[in-house]
Structure formats: C-alpha cells, structure tokens
Short mmCIF file of C-alpha atoms in Angstrom, two decimals:
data_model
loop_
_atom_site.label_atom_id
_atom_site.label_comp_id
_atom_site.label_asym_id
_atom_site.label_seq_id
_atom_site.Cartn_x
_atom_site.Cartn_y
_atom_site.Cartn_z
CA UNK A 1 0.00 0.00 0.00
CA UNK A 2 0.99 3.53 -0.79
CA UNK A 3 2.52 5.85 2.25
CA UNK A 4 2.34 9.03 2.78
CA UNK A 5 4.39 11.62 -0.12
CA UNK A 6 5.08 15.00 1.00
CA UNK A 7 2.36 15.49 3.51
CA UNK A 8 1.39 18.63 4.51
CA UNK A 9 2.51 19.39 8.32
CA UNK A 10 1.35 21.83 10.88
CA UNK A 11 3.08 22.62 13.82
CA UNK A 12 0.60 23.99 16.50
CA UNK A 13 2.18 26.05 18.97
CA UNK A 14 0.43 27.16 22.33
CA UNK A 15 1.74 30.19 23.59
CA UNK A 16 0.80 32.33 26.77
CA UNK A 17 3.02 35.12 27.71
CA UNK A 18 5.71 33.85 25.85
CA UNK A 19 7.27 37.33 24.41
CA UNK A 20 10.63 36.48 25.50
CA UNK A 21 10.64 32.80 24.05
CA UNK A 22 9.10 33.34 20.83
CA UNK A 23 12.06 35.45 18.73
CA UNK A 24 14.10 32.21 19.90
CA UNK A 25 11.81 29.17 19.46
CA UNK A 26 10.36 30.48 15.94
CA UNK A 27 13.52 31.01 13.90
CA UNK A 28 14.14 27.32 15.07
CA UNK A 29 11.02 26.05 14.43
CA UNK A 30 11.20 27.89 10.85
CA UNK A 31 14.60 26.52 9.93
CA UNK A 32 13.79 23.03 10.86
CA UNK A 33 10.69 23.16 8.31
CA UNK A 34 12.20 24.53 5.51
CA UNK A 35 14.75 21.77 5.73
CA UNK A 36 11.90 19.21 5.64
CA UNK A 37 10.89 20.97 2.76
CA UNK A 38 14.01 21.82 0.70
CA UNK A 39 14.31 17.59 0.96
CA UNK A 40 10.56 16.84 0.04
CA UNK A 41 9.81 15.19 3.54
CA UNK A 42 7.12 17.57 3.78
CA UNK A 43 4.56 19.71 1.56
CA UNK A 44 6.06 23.33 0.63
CA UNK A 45 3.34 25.05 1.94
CA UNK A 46 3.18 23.42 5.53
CA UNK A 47 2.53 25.75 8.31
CA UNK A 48 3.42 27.06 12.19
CA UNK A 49 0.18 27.71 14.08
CA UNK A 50 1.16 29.89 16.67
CA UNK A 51 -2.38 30.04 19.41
CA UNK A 52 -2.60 32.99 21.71
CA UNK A 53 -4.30 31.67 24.45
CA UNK A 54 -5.48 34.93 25.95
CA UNK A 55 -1.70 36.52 26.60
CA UNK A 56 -1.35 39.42 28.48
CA UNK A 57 2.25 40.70 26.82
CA UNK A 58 3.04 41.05 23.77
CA UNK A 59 2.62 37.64 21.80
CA UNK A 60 0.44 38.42 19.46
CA UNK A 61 2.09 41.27 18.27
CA UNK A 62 5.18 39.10 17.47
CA UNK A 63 2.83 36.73 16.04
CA UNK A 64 1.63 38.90 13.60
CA UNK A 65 5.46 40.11 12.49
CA UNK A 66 5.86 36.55 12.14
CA UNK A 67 3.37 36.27 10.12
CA UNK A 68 4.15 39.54 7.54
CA UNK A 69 7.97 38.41 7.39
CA UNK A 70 7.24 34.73 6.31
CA UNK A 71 4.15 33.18 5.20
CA UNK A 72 5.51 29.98 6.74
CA UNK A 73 3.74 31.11 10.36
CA UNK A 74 0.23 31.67 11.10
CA UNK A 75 -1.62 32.06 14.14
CA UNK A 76 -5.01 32.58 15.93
CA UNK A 77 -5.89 34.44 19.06
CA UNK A 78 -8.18 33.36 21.91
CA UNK A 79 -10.22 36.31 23.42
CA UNK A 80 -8.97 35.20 27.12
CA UNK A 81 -7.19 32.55 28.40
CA UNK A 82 -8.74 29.28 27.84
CA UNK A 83 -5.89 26.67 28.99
CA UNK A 84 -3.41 24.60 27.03
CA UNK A 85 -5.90 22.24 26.20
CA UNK A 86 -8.21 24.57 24.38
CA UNK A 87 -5.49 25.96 22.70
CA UNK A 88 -4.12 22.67 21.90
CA UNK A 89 -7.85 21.42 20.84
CA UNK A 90 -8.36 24.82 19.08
CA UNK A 91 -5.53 24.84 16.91
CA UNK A 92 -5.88 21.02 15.38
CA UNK A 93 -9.83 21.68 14.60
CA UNK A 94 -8.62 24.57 12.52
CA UNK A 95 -5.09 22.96 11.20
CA UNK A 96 -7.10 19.45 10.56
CA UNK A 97 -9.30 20.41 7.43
CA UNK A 98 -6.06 21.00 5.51
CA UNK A 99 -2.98 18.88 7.22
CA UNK A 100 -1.84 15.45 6.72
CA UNK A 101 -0.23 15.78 9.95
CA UNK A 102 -0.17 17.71 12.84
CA UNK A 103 2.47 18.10 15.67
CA UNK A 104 1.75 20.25 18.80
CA UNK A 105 4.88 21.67 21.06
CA UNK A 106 5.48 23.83 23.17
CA UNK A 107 6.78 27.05 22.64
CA UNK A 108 9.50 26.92 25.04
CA UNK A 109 11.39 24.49 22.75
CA UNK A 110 12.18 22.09 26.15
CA UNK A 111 10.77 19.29 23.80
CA UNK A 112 13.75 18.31 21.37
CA UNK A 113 12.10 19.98 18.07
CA UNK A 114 14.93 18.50 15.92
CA UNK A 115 13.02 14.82 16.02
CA UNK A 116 10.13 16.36 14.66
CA UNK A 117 11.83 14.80 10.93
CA UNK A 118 11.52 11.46 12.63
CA UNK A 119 8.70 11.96 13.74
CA UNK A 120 7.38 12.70 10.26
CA UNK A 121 9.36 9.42 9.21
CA UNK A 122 7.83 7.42 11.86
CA UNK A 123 4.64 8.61 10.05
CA UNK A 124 5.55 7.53 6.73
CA UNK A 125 5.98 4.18 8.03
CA UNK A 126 2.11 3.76 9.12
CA UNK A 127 1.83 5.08 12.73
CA UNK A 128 -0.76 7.48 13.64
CA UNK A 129 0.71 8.83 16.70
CA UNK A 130 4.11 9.50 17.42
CA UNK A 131 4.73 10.04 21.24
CA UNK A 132 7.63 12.85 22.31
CA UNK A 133 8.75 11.40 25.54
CA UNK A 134 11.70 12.02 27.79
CA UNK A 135 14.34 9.72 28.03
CA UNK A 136 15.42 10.77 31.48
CA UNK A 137 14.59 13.31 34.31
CA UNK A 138 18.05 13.40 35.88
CA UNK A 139 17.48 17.68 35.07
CA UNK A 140 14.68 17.74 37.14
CA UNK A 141 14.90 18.95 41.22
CA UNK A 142 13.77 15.68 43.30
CA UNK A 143 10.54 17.31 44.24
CA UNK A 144 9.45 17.14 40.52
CA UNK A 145 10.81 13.79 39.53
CA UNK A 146 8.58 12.46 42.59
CA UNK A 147 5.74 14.55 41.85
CA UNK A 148 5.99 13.41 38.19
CA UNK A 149 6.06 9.55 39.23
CA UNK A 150 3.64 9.97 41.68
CA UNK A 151 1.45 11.09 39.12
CA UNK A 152 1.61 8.54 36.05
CA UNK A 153 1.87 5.52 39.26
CA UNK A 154 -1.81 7.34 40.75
CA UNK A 155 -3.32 7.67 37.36
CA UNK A 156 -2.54 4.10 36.66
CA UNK A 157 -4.01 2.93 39.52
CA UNK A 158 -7.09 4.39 38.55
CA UNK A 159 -7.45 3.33 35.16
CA UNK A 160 -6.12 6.33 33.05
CA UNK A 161 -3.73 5.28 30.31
CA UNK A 162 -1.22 8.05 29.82
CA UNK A 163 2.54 7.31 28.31
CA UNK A 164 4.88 8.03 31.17
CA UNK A 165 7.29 11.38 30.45
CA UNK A 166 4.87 12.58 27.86
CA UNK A 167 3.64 16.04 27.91
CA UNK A 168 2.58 17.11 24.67
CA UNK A 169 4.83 17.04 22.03
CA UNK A 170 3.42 14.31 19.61
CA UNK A 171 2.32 13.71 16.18
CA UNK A 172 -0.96 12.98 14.62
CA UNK A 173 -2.33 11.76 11.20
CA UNK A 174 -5.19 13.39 9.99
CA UNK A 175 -7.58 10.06 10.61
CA UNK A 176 -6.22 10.68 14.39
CA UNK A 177 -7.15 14.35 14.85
CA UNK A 178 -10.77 13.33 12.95
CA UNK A 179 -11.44 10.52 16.10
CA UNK A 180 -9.91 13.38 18.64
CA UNK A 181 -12.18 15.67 17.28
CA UNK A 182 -15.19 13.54 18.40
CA UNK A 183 -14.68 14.18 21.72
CA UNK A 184 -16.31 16.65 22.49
CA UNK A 185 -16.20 17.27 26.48
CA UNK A 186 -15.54 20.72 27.89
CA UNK A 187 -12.43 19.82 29.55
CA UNK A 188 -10.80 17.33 27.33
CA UNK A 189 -7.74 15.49 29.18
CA UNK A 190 -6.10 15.20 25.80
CA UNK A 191 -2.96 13.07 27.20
CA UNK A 192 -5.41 10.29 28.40
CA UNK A 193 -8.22 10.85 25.36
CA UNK A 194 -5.06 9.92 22.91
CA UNK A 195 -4.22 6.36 23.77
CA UNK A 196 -7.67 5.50 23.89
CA UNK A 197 -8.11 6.51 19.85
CA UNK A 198 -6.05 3.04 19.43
CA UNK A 199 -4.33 3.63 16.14
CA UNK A 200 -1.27 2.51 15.45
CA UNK A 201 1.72 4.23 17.69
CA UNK A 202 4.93 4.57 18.73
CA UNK A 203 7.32 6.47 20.23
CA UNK A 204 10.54 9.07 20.25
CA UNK A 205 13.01 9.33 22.67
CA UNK A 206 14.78 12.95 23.49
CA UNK A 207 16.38 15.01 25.88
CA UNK A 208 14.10 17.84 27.64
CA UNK A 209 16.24 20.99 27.25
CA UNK A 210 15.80 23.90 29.67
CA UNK A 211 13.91 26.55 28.93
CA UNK A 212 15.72 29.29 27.61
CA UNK A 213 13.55 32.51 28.71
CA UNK A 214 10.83 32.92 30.29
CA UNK A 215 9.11 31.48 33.29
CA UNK A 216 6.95 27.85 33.61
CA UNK A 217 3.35 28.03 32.71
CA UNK A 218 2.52 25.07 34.73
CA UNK A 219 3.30 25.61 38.63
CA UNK A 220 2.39 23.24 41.62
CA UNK A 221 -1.40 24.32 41.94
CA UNK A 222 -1.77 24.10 38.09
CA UNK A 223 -0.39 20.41 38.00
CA UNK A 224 -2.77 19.61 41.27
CA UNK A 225 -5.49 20.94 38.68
CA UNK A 226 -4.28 19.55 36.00
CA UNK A 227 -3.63 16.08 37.54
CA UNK A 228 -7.38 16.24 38.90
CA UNK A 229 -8.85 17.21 36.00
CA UNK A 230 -7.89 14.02 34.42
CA UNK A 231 -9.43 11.78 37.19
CA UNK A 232 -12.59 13.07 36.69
CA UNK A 233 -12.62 13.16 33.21
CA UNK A 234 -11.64 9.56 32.68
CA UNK A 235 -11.83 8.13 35.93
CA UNK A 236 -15.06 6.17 38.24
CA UNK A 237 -12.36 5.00 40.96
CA UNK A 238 -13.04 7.79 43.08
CA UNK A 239 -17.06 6.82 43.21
CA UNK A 240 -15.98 3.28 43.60
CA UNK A 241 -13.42 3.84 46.55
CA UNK A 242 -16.11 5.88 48.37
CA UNK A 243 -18.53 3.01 47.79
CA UNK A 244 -15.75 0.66 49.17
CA UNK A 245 -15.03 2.85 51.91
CA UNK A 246 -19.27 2.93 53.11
CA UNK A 247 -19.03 -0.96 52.87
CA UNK A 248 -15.96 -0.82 55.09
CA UNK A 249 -17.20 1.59 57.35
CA UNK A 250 -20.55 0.03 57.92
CA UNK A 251 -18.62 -3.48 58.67
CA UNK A 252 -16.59 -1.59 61.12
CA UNK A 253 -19.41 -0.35 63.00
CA UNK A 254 -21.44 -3.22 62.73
CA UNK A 255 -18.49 -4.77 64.92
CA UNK A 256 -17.69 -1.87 66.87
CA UNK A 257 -21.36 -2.09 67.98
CA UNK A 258 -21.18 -5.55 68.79
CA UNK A 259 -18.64 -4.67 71.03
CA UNK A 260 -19.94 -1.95 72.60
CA UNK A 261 -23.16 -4.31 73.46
CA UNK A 262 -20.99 -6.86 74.96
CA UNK A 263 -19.03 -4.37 77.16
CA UNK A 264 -22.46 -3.22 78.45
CA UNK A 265 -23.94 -6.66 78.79
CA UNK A 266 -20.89 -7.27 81.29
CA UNK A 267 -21.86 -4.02 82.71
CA UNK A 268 -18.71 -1.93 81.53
CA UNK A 269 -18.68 1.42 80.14
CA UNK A 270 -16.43 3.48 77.64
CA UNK A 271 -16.28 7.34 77.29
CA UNK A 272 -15.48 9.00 73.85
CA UNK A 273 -16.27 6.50 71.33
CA UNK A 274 -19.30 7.64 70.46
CA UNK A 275 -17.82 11.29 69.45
CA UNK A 276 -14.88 10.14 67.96
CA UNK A 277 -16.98 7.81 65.75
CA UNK A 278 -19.26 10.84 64.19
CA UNK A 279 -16.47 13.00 63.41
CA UNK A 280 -14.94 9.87 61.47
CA UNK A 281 -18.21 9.31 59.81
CA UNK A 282 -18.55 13.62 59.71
CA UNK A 283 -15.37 13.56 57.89
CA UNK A 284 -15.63 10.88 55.44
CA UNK A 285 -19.00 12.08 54.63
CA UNK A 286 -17.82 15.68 53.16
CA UNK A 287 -14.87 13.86 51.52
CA UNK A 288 -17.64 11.42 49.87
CA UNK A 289 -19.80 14.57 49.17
CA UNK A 290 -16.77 16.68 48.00
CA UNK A 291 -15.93 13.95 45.29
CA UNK A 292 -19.27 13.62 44.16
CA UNK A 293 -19.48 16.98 43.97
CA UNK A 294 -16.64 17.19 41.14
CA UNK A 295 -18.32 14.69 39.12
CA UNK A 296 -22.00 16.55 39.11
CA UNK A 297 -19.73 19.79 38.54
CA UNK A 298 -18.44 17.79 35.09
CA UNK A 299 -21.96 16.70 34.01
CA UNK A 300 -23.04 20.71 34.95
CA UNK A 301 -20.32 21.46 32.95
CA UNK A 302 -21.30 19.50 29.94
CA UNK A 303 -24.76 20.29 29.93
CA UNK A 304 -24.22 24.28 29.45
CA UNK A 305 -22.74 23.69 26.16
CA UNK A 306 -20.87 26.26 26.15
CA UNK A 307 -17.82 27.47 24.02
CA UNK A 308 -14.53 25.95 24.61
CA UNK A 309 -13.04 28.48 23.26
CA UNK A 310 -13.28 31.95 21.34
CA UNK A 311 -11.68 33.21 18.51
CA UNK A 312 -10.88 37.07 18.60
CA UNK A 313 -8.44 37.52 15.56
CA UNK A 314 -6.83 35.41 13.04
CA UNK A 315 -3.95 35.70 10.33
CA UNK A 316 -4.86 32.99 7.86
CA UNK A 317 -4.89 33.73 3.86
CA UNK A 318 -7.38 32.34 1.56
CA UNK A 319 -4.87 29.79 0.09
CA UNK A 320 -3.44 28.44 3.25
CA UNK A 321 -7.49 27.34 3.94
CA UNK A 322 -8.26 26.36 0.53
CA UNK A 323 -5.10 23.55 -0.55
CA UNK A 324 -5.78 20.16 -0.87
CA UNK A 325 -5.18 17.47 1.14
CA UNK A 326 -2.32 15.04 0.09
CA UNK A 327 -3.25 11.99 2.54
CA UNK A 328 -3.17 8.62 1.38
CA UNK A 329 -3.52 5.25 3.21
CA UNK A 330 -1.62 3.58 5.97
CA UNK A 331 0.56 0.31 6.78
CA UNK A 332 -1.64 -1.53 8.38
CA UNK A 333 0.36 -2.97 11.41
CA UNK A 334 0.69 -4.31 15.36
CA UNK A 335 0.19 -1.08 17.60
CA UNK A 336 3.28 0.03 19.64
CA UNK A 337 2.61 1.63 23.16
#
C-alpha cells in the first residue's frame, strides 16, 4: 500500500506570555521546516500555528510580524485565556481540514524539536501517533521527579492510560485528529483521550532541554489541577473507593457495635467513642460529598454547552485554507505503546 508523499505538516504552537521565548523558538522552528521541505519530507506550503491563548504581553504582536515576514507562520488568538488544552484542541480543529499531519509543542522548545523529521518518518511508516517522551529526568529537582512519578503511578491505579514522560509534544495523522475531534467534552484530558483513539503508535526518545527565557506556565497548583482534571474526566475509581469505603465503614461499626453491646452486657462502660466515631463518619462524609461533587460539577459542565473556546483575531490567507489534502492510506500494522 501507498505511504504518505510530502504530507502537509502543521506545527501547533500554544503560547501564553511567551514574548521572550518566541524570537528564539520560531527562527528554530522555521529553519527546521524549511529543511523538511528543501528535501521533500514535507509539503512546501506546511505551516506554524502559533495560538494565543489569551496573553497578556506582547505575543500576538510578534505573532503577527511573524506572520508579515514569512508566510511559513500563522496564528489565531483566543479572546482570554482558555488553557493549554483549548489551545491545543483549538488549533488542530482549525489545522485538521487542511494537514496530513499535525504536531503540537510547546513554545519553550524544552521538547527536542529537531526529532520532529523522525517523527514525520515514523509517520511515513504507518503510525498514527508518534509520542515525544523524555528519556530521562536526571534535570529535574527531586521534588518534581517524585511529583511526576507519583502522578503517572496514581493515574494508573485508577485506570487512566497516559505514556509516562509525555507532555505534549506528539504527532498525529489526519484520521487521528478526525477521532480526537469527536470528543467533544468541555475539559478534554487530551494526554489520556489519545491512547484511547487506538491507532497505530509509537514512540521518540529525546532530551528535555531547559527553557531558555521565560518562566513555567505550569506551577504546583496548576499540575494539582491539572492532575485532577484528568481523574474526573476519565476516571469512576473515586465513586468506587467511596462506595468501598461505606461498605468498610458500615462493617466496622457493625463490629464496633457488637462490642460496645458486649461491654455493656458485662456491665462496663467506655467514654469518647461515640464522638470520635461521628467525626470519622462527619469527615468521610464531606470527603464522599466533595468527590461527588466534582463529578455533578463535570456533568453541569457539559450540559451548558458552552464554548470551549473563542476566537478574537486570526492571520490565515485564503490559500493556506483552501489547498488540498495530500493523505493517502496507511501500513496496516501491530500497535506500539
């Protein structure tokens, strides 16, 4: 079966706040497509889709000199910030209709962008998804690295299939982004939605670099947010440990009481039990109500149907919308994960 010949890439690029790293990351990210191009790997009119997700500095202004200096770069803006993931989501609905592929980085460059030929290769070949992921965290202070494990070891425990050390530097085929654009949540937890689309995949080893100006997007409270927002998105082990938990309890006190009723059959008495025992239950209860409460918060959340995101301003020509699609079939092949 045929492959795919000279596909047409986009590179979609989240940026918030990221005047300082943007002079750096795009001249990179520029020369590292036209070389893909000057040796036919990809299309000549592939793209960088820069999205604005609400920035307060001066991105989009840069953006847009991007954009008059070299038709290579494009870019949207949001009309506040939205999160990575609606700029993420954002940027492959409008990149899909006319790539063959799509990669999203980062716009600090920490993921290695000089694999992105291999990952283009690794396309070629028949995979669907090519995963970024690190290949050590040895840069990392020790509070992250355990953080970081603690993470992918309590998402596995409850069910959520995510590729350990992968943020979200990947590539997708065009049938990929289609199924990721079925899901349609308001909060899409795109590194667990991904695995789930079960096409064929593999992954692409590199070294994180550090960032080179600028300052983290994603602090401690972010990640607890970001972590969470995953459970409940993909996740019913919370509901079914708080089930577990009411069957436990109720055995406990079932026992407890027996207890109690022999002590005072035998004419003994005990002080404090009692009161210890409802602020156990007391507690437990709000932690059982506060869990549930996340989950009717998603279902709220899905039933307002509103916007994910919102569009304010644009710098897309006519021709860049209106080229055809080069896609052809796939390999068909065993899955890698």
């Amino acid at each position: 079966m045929k492959t795919l010949t000279a596909p047409r890439l986009t590179l979609v690029v989240p940026c918030y706040n990221e005047e300082p790293m943007l002079p750096k990351s795009a001249p990179v990210l520029s020369a590292i497509l036209h070389r893909l191009m000057d040796s036919n790997q990809i299309a000549t009119d592939s793209k960088i889709l820069f999205v604005d997700d609400g920035s307060r500095d001066h991105t989009w202004t840069i953006i847009t000199q991007l954009r008059q200096a070299d038709t290579l770069f494009t870019g949207l803006k949001f009309s506040r910030n939205f999160g990575q993931e609606a700029a993420l989501m954002a940027g492959m609905q409008v990149a899909h209709p006319f790539s063959d592929l799509i990669i999203t980085i980062d716009a600090d460059l920490q993921d290695d962008p000089r694999v992105i030929g291999a990952m283009v290769q690794q396309a070629k070949e028949g995979f669907d998804i090519v995963y970024g992921v690190r290949n050590d965290r040895s840069t990392d202070t020790w509070f992250k690295r355990t953080t970081a494990e603690a993470f992918y070891w309590t998402m596995g425990k409850l069910g959520v299939e995510l590729v350990p050390d992968h943020s979200d530097f990947r590539l997708l085929s065009h049938r990929a982004v289609t199924a990721l654009m079925t899901y349609t949540e308001s909060t899409p937890f795109i590194r667990g939605i991904i695995p789930k689309l079960g096409f064929p995949s593999t992954k692409l080893y590199y070294k994180r670099q550090p960032r080179a100006a600028g300052t983290s997007k994603y602090p401690l409270k972010r990640m607890l947010r970001f972590a969470l927002s995953g459970i409940f998105s993909l996740s019913l082990a919370p509901l079914r440990a708080i089930m577990y938990l009411g069957f436990t309890i109720c055995t406990a006190a079932t026992i407890a009481l027996l207890w109690l009723l022999g002590l005072h059959l035998n004419g003994l008495t005990t002080n404090g039990a009692l009161l210890t025992s409802l602020w156990l239950l007391g507690g437990l209860q709000l932690i059982g109500l506060g869990v549930i409460g996340q989950y009717v918060g998603q279902i709220l959340r899905e039933t307002q149907h509103r916007p994910h995101f919102i569009i304010q301003t644009e710098t897309f020509s006519t021709a860049f919308l209106a080229a055809p699609l080069t896609v052809t079939p796939h390999h068909e092949h065993q899955s890698v994960n």
